Short mmCIF file of C-alpha atoms and ligand atoms in Angstrom, two decimals:
data_model
loop_
_atom_site.label_atom_id
_atom_site.label_comp_id
_atom_site.label_asym_id
_atom_site.label_seq_id
_atom_site.Cartn_x
_atom_site.Cartn_y
_atom_site.Cartn_z
CA MET U 76 67.27 45.61 86.26
CA SER U 77 64.86 45.27 83.37
CA ASP U 78 65.21 46.42 79.76
CA ILE U 79 68.13 45.79 77.42
CA ILE U 80 69.86 49.15 77.03
CA PRO U 81 71.19 49.98 73.53
CA THR U 82 74.90 50.80 73.52
CA GLU U 83 74.36 54.12 71.79
CA PHE U 84 72.94 55.19 75.12
CA PHE U 85 76.44 55.09 76.59
CA THR U 86 78.71 55.75 73.65
CA SER U 87 76.76 58.40 71.76
CA PRO U 88 79.28 61.14 71.14
CA GLY U 89 78.47 64.54 72.45
CA PRO U 90 79.54 66.61 75.34
CA SER U 91 78.85 63.91 77.84
CA PRO U 92 77.71 60.31 77.92
CA HIS U 93 78.04 60.74 81.67
CA ALA U 94 74.50 62.00 82.19
CA ASN U 95 73.05 58.90 80.49
CA ALA U 96 75.19 56.60 82.62
CA ALA U 97 74.29 58.54 85.80
CA GLU U 98 70.58 57.97 85.32
CA LEU U 99 71.04 54.22 84.79
CA ARG U 100 73.60 53.88 87.61
CA SER U 101 71.22 55.51 90.07
CA ARG U 102 68.69 52.74 89.31
CA CYS U 103 71.07 49.75 89.38
CA PRO U 104 74.86 49.25 89.11
CA VAL U 105 74.51 46.57 86.39
CA HIS U 106 72.33 46.57 83.23
CA ARG U 107 71.65 44.26 80.28
CA ILE U 108 73.15 45.75 77.13
CA ASP U 109 73.04 44.78 73.43
CA VAL U 110 76.76 44.51 72.65
CA PRO U 111 77.64 42.55 70.66
CA PRO U 112 74.25 41.97 69.03
CA GLY U 113 72.86 38.57 69.92
CA ALA U 114 75.04 38.13 73.00
CA GLN U 115 74.04 37.88 76.62
CA ALA U 116 75.84 41.02 77.77
CA TYR U 117 75.96 43.35 80.78
CA ALA U 118 77.33 46.82 81.52
CA VAL U 119 78.69 47.54 85.00
CA LEU U 120 78.41 51.21 85.96
CA SER U 121 79.12 51.82 89.64
CA ASN U 122 82.66 52.48 90.89
CA LYS U 123 82.39 49.84 93.62
CA VAL U 124 81.16 47.04 91.36
CA VAL U 125 83.55 47.98 88.50
CA GLU U 126 86.47 47.79 90.96
CA GLU U 127 85.25 44.43 92.30
CA ALA U 128 84.82 43.09 88.77
CA LEU U 129 88.30 44.24 87.68
CA GLY U 130 89.73 42.11 90.49
CA ASP U 131 87.39 39.13 90.01
CA SER U 132 89.18 36.06 88.65
CA ARG U 133 85.85 34.49 87.64
CA LEU U 134 85.78 37.01 84.77
CA SER U 135 88.02 35.73 81.99
CA LYS U 136 89.84 37.79 79.36
CA GLN U 137 90.62 34.88 77.03
CA VAL U 138 88.76 34.50 73.76
CA GLU U 139 88.67 30.72 74.25
CA ASN U 140 86.00 31.38 76.88
CA LEU U 141 83.73 33.24 74.47
CA PRO U 142 80.53 31.46 73.45
CA ALA U 143 81.32 29.39 70.31
CA GLU U 144 79.39 31.62 67.90
CA PHE U 145 81.69 34.58 68.73
CA ARG U 146 84.92 32.71 69.41
CA ASP U 147 85.83 31.54 65.92
CA LYS U 148 85.31 34.97 64.37
CA ALA U 149 87.37 36.69 67.07
CA VAL U 150 90.22 34.21 66.67
CA ASP U 151 90.18 34.44 62.86
CA ASN U 152 89.93 38.19 62.68
CA SER U 153 92.15 39.69 65.20
CA LEU U 154 95.82 39.53 65.89
CA LEU U 155 95.05 41.88 68.76
CA VAL U 156 92.87 39.63 70.90
CA VAL U 157 94.88 36.42 70.61
CA GLY U 158 98.31 36.12 72.13
CA ASN U 159 99.01 39.10 74.39
CA LEU U 160 98.73 39.82 78.10
CA GLY U 161 95.73 42.13 77.67
CA PHE U 162 93.63 39.15 76.63
CA ALA U 163 95.00 36.39 78.87
CA ASP U 164 94.25 34.92 82.29
CA PRO U 165 96.89 33.57 84.70
CA PRO U 166 99.11 31.62 84.25
CA ARG U 167 99.29 32.69 80.57
CA HIS U 168 98.99 36.35 81.61
CA THR U 169 101.97 36.04 83.95
CA ARG U 170 104.11 34.35 81.28
CA LEU U 171 103.27 36.97 78.64
CA LYS U 172 103.85 39.90 81.01
CA GLU U 173 107.21 38.85 82.43
CA PRO U 174 109.47 39.65 79.43
CA ILE U 175 108.22 43.27 79.24
CA ARG U 176 107.35 43.99 82.88
CA ARG U 177 110.66 45.56 83.91
CA ALA U 178 110.72 47.94 80.93
CA PHE U 179 107.60 49.69 82.26
CA LEU U 180 108.52 50.06 85.94
CA PRO U 181 108.47 53.71 87.10
CA GLY U 182 112.25 53.76 87.72
CA THR U 183 112.95 52.38 84.23
CA VAL U 184 110.70 54.78 82.34
CA ALA U 185 111.98 57.77 84.36
CA ARG U 186 115.16 57.49 82.27
CA LEU U 187 113.13 58.52 79.21
CA ALA U 188 112.29 61.96 80.68
CA SER U 189 114.94 64.01 78.90
CA ARG U 190 114.24 62.37 75.51
CA ILE U 191 110.48 62.96 75.97
CA ASP U 192 111.26 66.57 76.84
CA ASP U 193 113.19 66.94 73.54
CA ILE U 194 110.38 65.37 71.49
CA VAL U 195 107.78 67.66 73.15
CA ASN U 196 109.85 70.78 72.48
CA ASP U 197 110.66 69.77 68.89
CA LEU U 198 106.95 69.28 68.16
CA ILE U 199 106.12 72.71 69.61
CA ASP U 200 108.96 74.31 67.58
CA ALA U 201 107.46 72.75 64.44
CA PHE U 202 103.99 74.30 64.95
CA PRO U 203 103.23 76.34 61.79
CA GLU U 204 103.93 80.08 61.79
CA SER U 205 100.24 80.66 61.00
CA GLY U 206 99.67 79.84 64.66
CA GLU U 207 96.67 77.52 64.11
CA ILE U 208 97.03 73.81 64.81
CA ASP U 209 95.03 70.67 65.40
CA LEU U 210 96.57 69.59 68.70
CA LEU U 211 95.83 65.92 68.00
CA SER U 212 97.69 65.63 64.68
CA ALA U 213 100.42 68.19 65.45
CA PHE U 214 101.25 67.08 68.98
CA ALA U 215 99.11 64.63 70.94
CA LEU U 216 99.43 61.72 68.46
CA PRO U 217 103.05 62.10 67.24
CA LEU U 218 104.41 62.46 70.80
CA PRO U 219 103.40 59.04 72.22
CA LEU U 220 103.81 57.31 68.86
CA THR U 221 107.41 58.57 68.63
CA VAL U 222 108.04 57.62 72.27
CA ILE U 223 106.75 54.05 71.90
CA CYS U 224 108.52 53.53 68.53
CA GLU U 225 111.84 54.70 69.96
CA TYR U 226 111.37 52.67 73.13
CA LEU U 227 110.56 49.52 71.17
CA GLY U 228 113.40 50.28 68.76
CA ILE U 229 111.24 50.27 65.60
CA PRO U 230 111.56 52.74 62.70
CA VAL U 231 110.00 56.06 63.75
CA GLU U 232 109.62 57.08 60.10
CA ASP U 233 107.04 54.30 59.66
CA ARG U 234 104.73 56.01 62.19
CA PRO U 235 101.96 56.52 59.57
CA LEU U 236 101.84 52.76 58.92
CA PHE U 237 101.60 51.95 62.65
CA GLN U 238 98.89 54.57 63.08
CA GLU U 239 96.87 53.12 60.18
CA TRP U 240 97.20 49.50 61.38
CA SER U 241 96.34 50.53 64.95
CA TYR U 242 93.25 52.31 63.73
CA VAL U 243 91.97 49.36 61.72
CA LEU U 244 92.98 46.62 64.15
CA SER U 245 91.67 48.28 67.30
CA GLN U 246 88.69 50.39 66.58
CA GLY U 247 87.35 50.13 63.09
CA PRO U 248 84.75 50.52 61.80
CA CYS U 249 86.00 48.27 59.05
CA THR U 250 85.07 45.16 57.12
CA ASP U 251 86.41 41.68 57.87
CA GLY U 252 88.46 41.99 54.65
CA GLU U 253 90.11 45.22 55.83
CA LEU U 254 90.84 43.67 59.22
CA LYS U 255 92.44 40.64 57.61
CA ALA U 256 94.49 42.77 55.22
CA ALA U 257 95.78 45.04 58.03
CA SER U 258 96.59 42.00 60.15
CA GLU U 259 98.60 40.44 57.30
CA GLU U 260 100.44 43.67 56.49
CA PHE U 261 101.33 44.13 60.16
CA SER U 262 102.54 40.52 60.44
CA ASP U 263 104.61 40.72 57.24
CA TYR U 264 106.23 44.01 58.26
CA PHE U 265 107.20 42.81 61.74
CA THR U 266 108.23 39.31 60.67
CA LYS U 267 110.78 40.96 58.35
CA LEU U 268 111.91 43.49 60.96
CA VAL U 269 112.27 40.75 63.61
CA ALA U 270 114.39 38.62 61.24
CA GLU U 271 116.71 41.59 60.61
CA ARG U 272 116.96 42.54 64.29
CA ARG U 273 117.65 38.97 65.34
CA THR U 274 121.08 39.30 63.69
CA ASP U 275 121.71 42.58 65.52
CA LEU U 276 120.07 42.36 68.97
CA ARG U 277 120.27 45.60 70.94
CA ASP U 278 119.27 47.02 74.31
CA ASP U 279 115.71 47.82 73.22
CA LEU U 280 112.29 46.39 73.90
CA LEU U 281 111.96 44.72 70.49
CA SER U 282 115.20 42.82 71.17
CA ALA U 283 113.88 41.78 74.63
CA ILE U 284 110.71 40.46 72.98
CA ILE U 285 112.76 38.59 70.33
CA ARG U 286 114.90 37.03 73.09
CA ALA U 287 111.68 35.86 74.81
CA ARG U 288 110.62 34.26 71.52
CA ASP U 289 114.01 32.58 71.06
CA GLU U 290 113.98 31.27 74.64
CA GLY U 291 110.55 29.71 73.99
CA VAL U 292 108.59 32.08 76.28
CA TYR U 293 106.60 33.59 73.41
CA SER U 294 105.26 31.86 70.29
CA GLU U 295 105.52 33.70 66.95
CA GLN U 296 101.86 34.75 67.24
CA GLU U 297 102.44 36.01 70.81
CA LEU U 298 105.47 38.03 69.70
CA LEU U 299 103.45 39.80 66.99
CA SER U 300 100.39 40.25 69.18
CA THR U 301 102.48 41.74 72.02
CA LEU U 302 104.07 44.24 69.62
CA LEU U 303 100.66 45.22 68.29
CA LEU U 304 99.24 45.70 71.79
CA LEU U 305 102.18 47.87 72.87
CA ILE U 306 101.94 50.05 69.76
CA ILE U 307 98.17 50.53 70.05
CA ALA U 308 97.92 50.88 73.84
CA GLY U 309 101.13 52.91 73.91
CA HIS U 310 99.91 55.79 71.77
CA LYS U 311 96.16 56.22 71.33
CA THR U 312 95.36 56.39 75.02
CA VAL U 313 98.10 58.95 75.71
CA ALA U 314 97.06 61.03 72.68
CA ASN U 315 93.48 61.10 73.95
CA MET U 316 94.62 62.01 77.46
CA ILE U 317 96.50 65.04 76.08
CA GLY U 318 93.59 66.03 73.80
CA ASN U 319 90.84 65.51 76.40
CA GLY U 320 92.92 67.23 79.08
CA THR U 321 93.81 70.30 77.00
CA ALA U 322 90.17 70.74 75.97
CA LEU U 323 89.04 70.41 79.60
CA LEU U 324 91.59 72.97 80.80
CA LEU U 325 90.70 75.48 78.07
CA ARG U 326 87.03 75.10 78.95
CA HIS U 327 87.78 75.66 82.65
CA PRO U 328 89.96 78.80 82.58
CA GLU U 329 90.03 79.16 86.37
CA GLN U 330 91.54 75.66 86.65
CA LEU U 331 94.03 76.48 83.89
CA ASP U 332 95.08 79.67 85.71
CA MET U 333 95.68 77.65 88.88
CA LEU U 334 97.93 75.25 86.97
CA ARG U 335 99.88 78.05 85.31
CA ALA U 336 100.39 79.68 88.72
CA ASP U 337 101.45 76.43 90.40
CA PRO U 338 102.94 73.73 88.11
CA ALA U 339 103.14 71.43 91.17
CA LEU U 340 99.42 70.89 90.52
CA ILE U 341 100.13 69.17 87.18
CA PRO U 342 100.35 65.59 88.59
CA PRO U 343 96.99 65.88 90.43
CA ALA U 344 95.51 67.64 87.38
CA ILE U 345 96.45 64.62 85.24
CA GLU U 346 94.66 62.30 87.68
CA GLU U 347 91.59 64.55 87.50
CA ILE U 348 91.71 64.56 83.67
CA LEU U 349 91.88 60.75 83.76
CA ARG U 350 88.97 60.52 86.21
CA TYR U 351 86.78 63.10 84.49
CA GLU U 352 87.39 62.26 80.82
CA GLY U 353 89.60 59.15 80.87
CA SER U 354 90.77 57.91 77.49
CA ALA U 355 89.81 54.29 78.20
CA ALA U 356 86.05 54.66 78.61
CA TRP U 357 85.56 50.91 78.99
CA ALA U 358 87.84 48.11 80.17
CA SER U 359 88.43 45.47 77.51
CA LEU U 360 86.73 42.12 76.91
CA ARG U 361 85.63 40.07 79.92
CA ILE U 362 83.56 36.88 79.92
CA ALA U 363 81.80 35.31 82.91
CA GLY U 364 83.66 32.02 83.46
CA GLU U 365 80.82 30.68 85.62
CA ASP U 366 77.32 31.66 86.76
CA MET U 367 77.88 34.58 89.10
CA GLN U 368 76.41 37.74 90.60
CA LEU U 369 77.68 41.30 90.19
CA GLY U 370 76.04 44.15 92.07
CA GLY U 371 73.20 41.80 93.02
CA VAL U 372 72.47 40.92 89.37
CA ASP U 373 72.68 37.32 88.11
CA ILE U 374 75.22 36.95 85.29
CA PRO U 375 75.05 33.60 83.46
CA LYS U 376 78.25 31.78 82.48
CA GLY U 377 79.49 32.89 79.03
CA SER U 378 78.04 36.42 79.27
CA PHE U 379 80.02 39.42 78.01
CA VAL U 380 80.70 41.81 80.90
CA HIS U 381 81.56 45.41 79.98
CA LEU U 382 83.06 47.57 82.74
CA SER U 383 82.48 51.31 82.32
CA LEU U 384 85.56 53.09 83.69
CA SER U 385 84.02 56.34 82.55
CA SER U 386 80.85 55.83 84.57
CA ALA U 387 82.91 54.64 87.56
CA GLY U 388 84.81 57.95 87.48
CA HIS U 389 81.58 59.93 87.83
CA ASP U 390 79.96 57.90 90.59
CA PRO U 391 78.65 60.21 93.37
CA ALA U 392 78.92 57.30 95.82
CA THR U 393 82.73 57.53 95.41
CA TYR U 394 83.45 61.18 94.49
CA ASP U 395 82.11 64.39 96.02
CA ASP U 396 80.53 66.52 93.35
CA PRO U 397 81.78 64.27 90.50
CA GLU U 398 80.65 66.58 87.67
CA THR U 399 82.99 69.34 88.89
CA PHE U 400 86.40 69.33 87.20
CA ASP U 401 88.80 70.18 90.03
CA VAL U 402 92.58 69.92 89.52
CA THR U 403 93.11 70.00 93.29
CA ARG U 404 90.78 67.06 93.98
CA SER U 405 92.17 64.89 96.79
CA PRO U 406 91.88 62.01 97.35
CA ASN U 407 91.37 61.09 93.72
CA ARG U 408 91.81 57.37 93.38
CA HIS U 409 90.32 56.36 90.03
CA LEU U 410 90.00 53.26 87.85
CA SER U 411 91.05 54.87 84.57
CA PHE U 412 94.17 52.69 84.38
CA GLY U 413 92.18 49.64 85.51
CA HIS U 414 92.77 47.69 88.73
CA GLY U 415 94.12 44.31 89.81
CA ALA U 416 96.20 41.92 87.70
CA HIS U 417 95.51 43.78 84.44
CA PHE U 418 96.31 47.26 85.82
CA CYS U 419 97.83 49.27 82.95
CA ILE U 420 101.49 48.34 82.55
CA GLY U 421 102.06 51.68 80.76
CA ALA U 422 100.66 53.95 83.50
CA PRO U 423 104.10 55.30 84.60
CA LEU U 424 105.01 56.05 80.97
CA ALA U 425 101.63 57.69 80.33
CA ARG U 426 101.88 59.85 83.46
CA LEU U 427 105.45 60.90 82.60
CA GLN U 428 104.45 61.94 79.08
CA GLY U 429 101.41 63.79 80.46
CA GLN U 430 103.51 65.69 82.99
CA ILE U 431 106.11 66.79 80.45
CA ALA U 432 103.52 67.56 77.75
CA PHE U 433 101.19 69.66 79.92
CA SER U 434 103.94 71.51 81.80
CA THR U 435 105.74 72.42 78.55
CA LEU U 436 102.59 73.39 76.64
CA LEU U 437 101.47 75.67 79.48
CA ARG U 438 104.91 77.23 80.04
CA ARG U 439 105.83 77.84 76.39
CA LEU U 440 102.38 78.79 75.08
CA PRO U 441 100.87 81.34 77.50
CA GLN U 442 98.15 82.39 75.01
CA LEU U 443 96.97 78.91 73.93
CA ALA U 444 93.24 79.10 73.14
CA LEU U 445 90.45 77.21 71.38
CA ALA U 446 90.18 78.19 67.71
CA VAL U 447 86.52 77.12 67.49
CA PRO U 448 83.54 77.51 69.84
CA PRO U 449 83.55 74.68 72.44
CA GLU U 450 80.36 73.16 71.04
CA GLU U 451 82.15 72.50 67.72
CA ILE U 452 84.73 70.21 69.31
CA ALA U 453 83.64 66.72 68.24
CA TRP U 454 84.17 63.45 70.05
CA LEU U 455 85.28 60.39 68.09
CA SER U 456 82.21 58.24 67.62
CA ASP U 457 83.69 55.12 66.06
CA SER U 458 85.31 53.44 68.99
CA SER U 459 83.63 51.37 71.62
CA LEU U 460 86.47 51.37 74.14
CA SER U 461 88.23 54.70 73.99
CA ARG U 462 87.09 58.28 74.45
CA GLY U 463 88.90 60.94 72.48
CA LEU U 464 88.42 63.97 70.26
CA GLU U 465 88.32 63.94 66.47
CA ALA U 466 90.43 67.09 66.42
CA LEU U 467 91.26 70.00 68.73
CA PRO U 468 91.74 73.22 66.73
CA LEU U 469 93.83 75.70 68.74
CA ARG U 470 95.34 79.16 68.34
CA VAL U 471 98.92 78.99 69.53
CA GLY U 472 99.73 82.70 70.07
CA GLU U 473 103.06 83.71 71.58
CA ARG U 474 105.65 80.90 71.65
CA LEU U 475 108.32 81.19 74.35
CA PRO U 476 111.78 79.60 73.92
CA ARG U 477 112.42 76.14 75.30
C1 HEM K 611 96.52 57.67 79.53
C2 HEM K 611 97.00 56.60 78.99
C3 HEM K 611 96.52 55.20 79.25
C4 HEM K 611 95.32 54.76 79.74
C5 HEM K 611 94.11 55.60 80.17
C6 HEM K 611 95.39 53.33 79.80
C7 HEM K 611 94.37 52.50 80.29
C8 HEM K 611 94.49 51.14 80.47
C9 HEM K 611 93.50 50.32 81.11
C10 HEM K 611 92.18 50.80 81.67
C11 HEM K 611 93.97 49.05 81.12
C12 HEM K 611 93.30 47.81 81.74
C13 HEM K 611 92.28 47.24 80.79
C14 HEM K 611 91.47 46.09 81.37
O1 HEM K 611 91.66 45.66 82.51
O2 HEM K 611 90.60 45.62 80.64
C15 HEM K 611 95.25 49.06 80.44
C16 HEM K 611 96.02 47.95 80.22
C17 HEM K 611 97.19 47.98 79.48
N1 HEM K 611 97.86 49.09 79.03
FE1 HEM K 611 97.28 51.00 79.27
N2 HEM K 611 96.59 52.92 79.31
C18 HEM K 611 97.33 54.03 78.98
C19 HEM K 611 98.61 54.04 78.48
C20 HEM K 611 99.37 52.95 78.17
C21 HEM K 611 100.71 52.98 77.65
C22 HEM K 611 101.55 54.24 77.41
C23 HEM K 611 101.08 51.69 77.45
C24 HEM K 611 102.43 51.22 76.99
C25 HEM K 611 102.87 50.74 76.06
C26 HEM K 611 99.97 50.84 77.86
C27 HEM K 611 99.95 49.46 77.78
C28 HEM K 611 98.99 48.67 78.37
C29 HEM K 611 99.05 47.21 78.40
C30 HEM K 611 100.15 46.35 77.77
C31 HEM K 611 97.93 46.78 79.09
C32 HEM K 611 97.52 45.33 79.40
C33 HEM K 611 97.98 45.03 80.82
C34 HEM K 611 97.51 43.69 81.32
O3 HEM K 611 96.51 43.17 80.82
O4 HEM K 611 98.15 43.16 82.25
N3 HEM K 611 98.96 51.65 78.30
N4 HEM K 611 95.54 50.35 80.08
#
């Protein structure tokens, strides 16, 4: 390990940051990196070391463990990183997870299947007669945003507000002033909604979260931060999975034909989409809680440690022929939903939405095709953690009944 690698090397949009990561990974599984500027920071690239790091309790997810010069700004600026399970170590993590854990178990979310099926079909019915759509804005974003709003029990008609706040509070780029303003608007909106709902508690997730607040499990800040995390994590990642996956399938027509011929391949195809072009390119914030080693590299206490799930998914030491997109790949154990204590709580809900979305799109739209040459499909460049498309222009063609 030698030079400090600039982040653009990994995140530069374009067909594939995977080639850049591959070259570095072949030299060493862990590299110095310059994110954030001025920090002692490392990127972990190999599947084996990423998996070990995801399960390593010496790596903290709490902002209190950030070096002082970063801590105060993080605490001031972001409702997202203070007060929810995604940014907490045990025992705080366990306490914050418990009130919402059951709602995301596979058996619980399976009950949403018929409602998700209706939402998917309604969105397809609403595609314009012109037959040209941007899959992201017409389908991939409204589907999971509607699902998470309905599941939480918050007004679906306010989707544009949630989308805007999610954008600012999770990915930027934006100024400190914009961050603060979005944080205040979000807090004001939900403080009012929570006060109203408290007089009319129901059988929804928002009511469960309010009960946890009233029983003293959550503080007010934790209630708001948990809602924000669920809204952000609950829609952008799923939208990117549908966008990335549809683009991959349309660029690999032989794989698409196999799926159309045998819909039983849809669950393994979703795992391959997640491995090959997973929507969480990096795991979130981790700080070395003590001097430690990862992949043979010394990591001083207080360092930022970035885990590349995207690079882990393309590691030839773990996957045969990793650059081949193969919907029949088996075994296909990947780290795209994380691993260990922070494994994605929403994975069953994400997989269910993916299965219904892909099977319905393929069945009802037999002529679905790219409306632009593949090289014109642009990746979002403004997010450090997620990997998704700016837009996916498609020609819809024949539309079969539901
Ligand atoms: C394809 C879709 C999704 C992907 C790729 C994804 C990916 C991930 C990953 C990689 C993590 C672990 C991050 C880390 O350890 O730093 C995570 C955590 C989390 N995800 Fe997801 N996610 C998806 C969908 C969802 C959905 C639908 C929800 C539900 C609302 C959700 C809620 C969460 C929460 C609350 C956490 C924090 C869990 C914890 O820290 O214990 N995710 N997700």
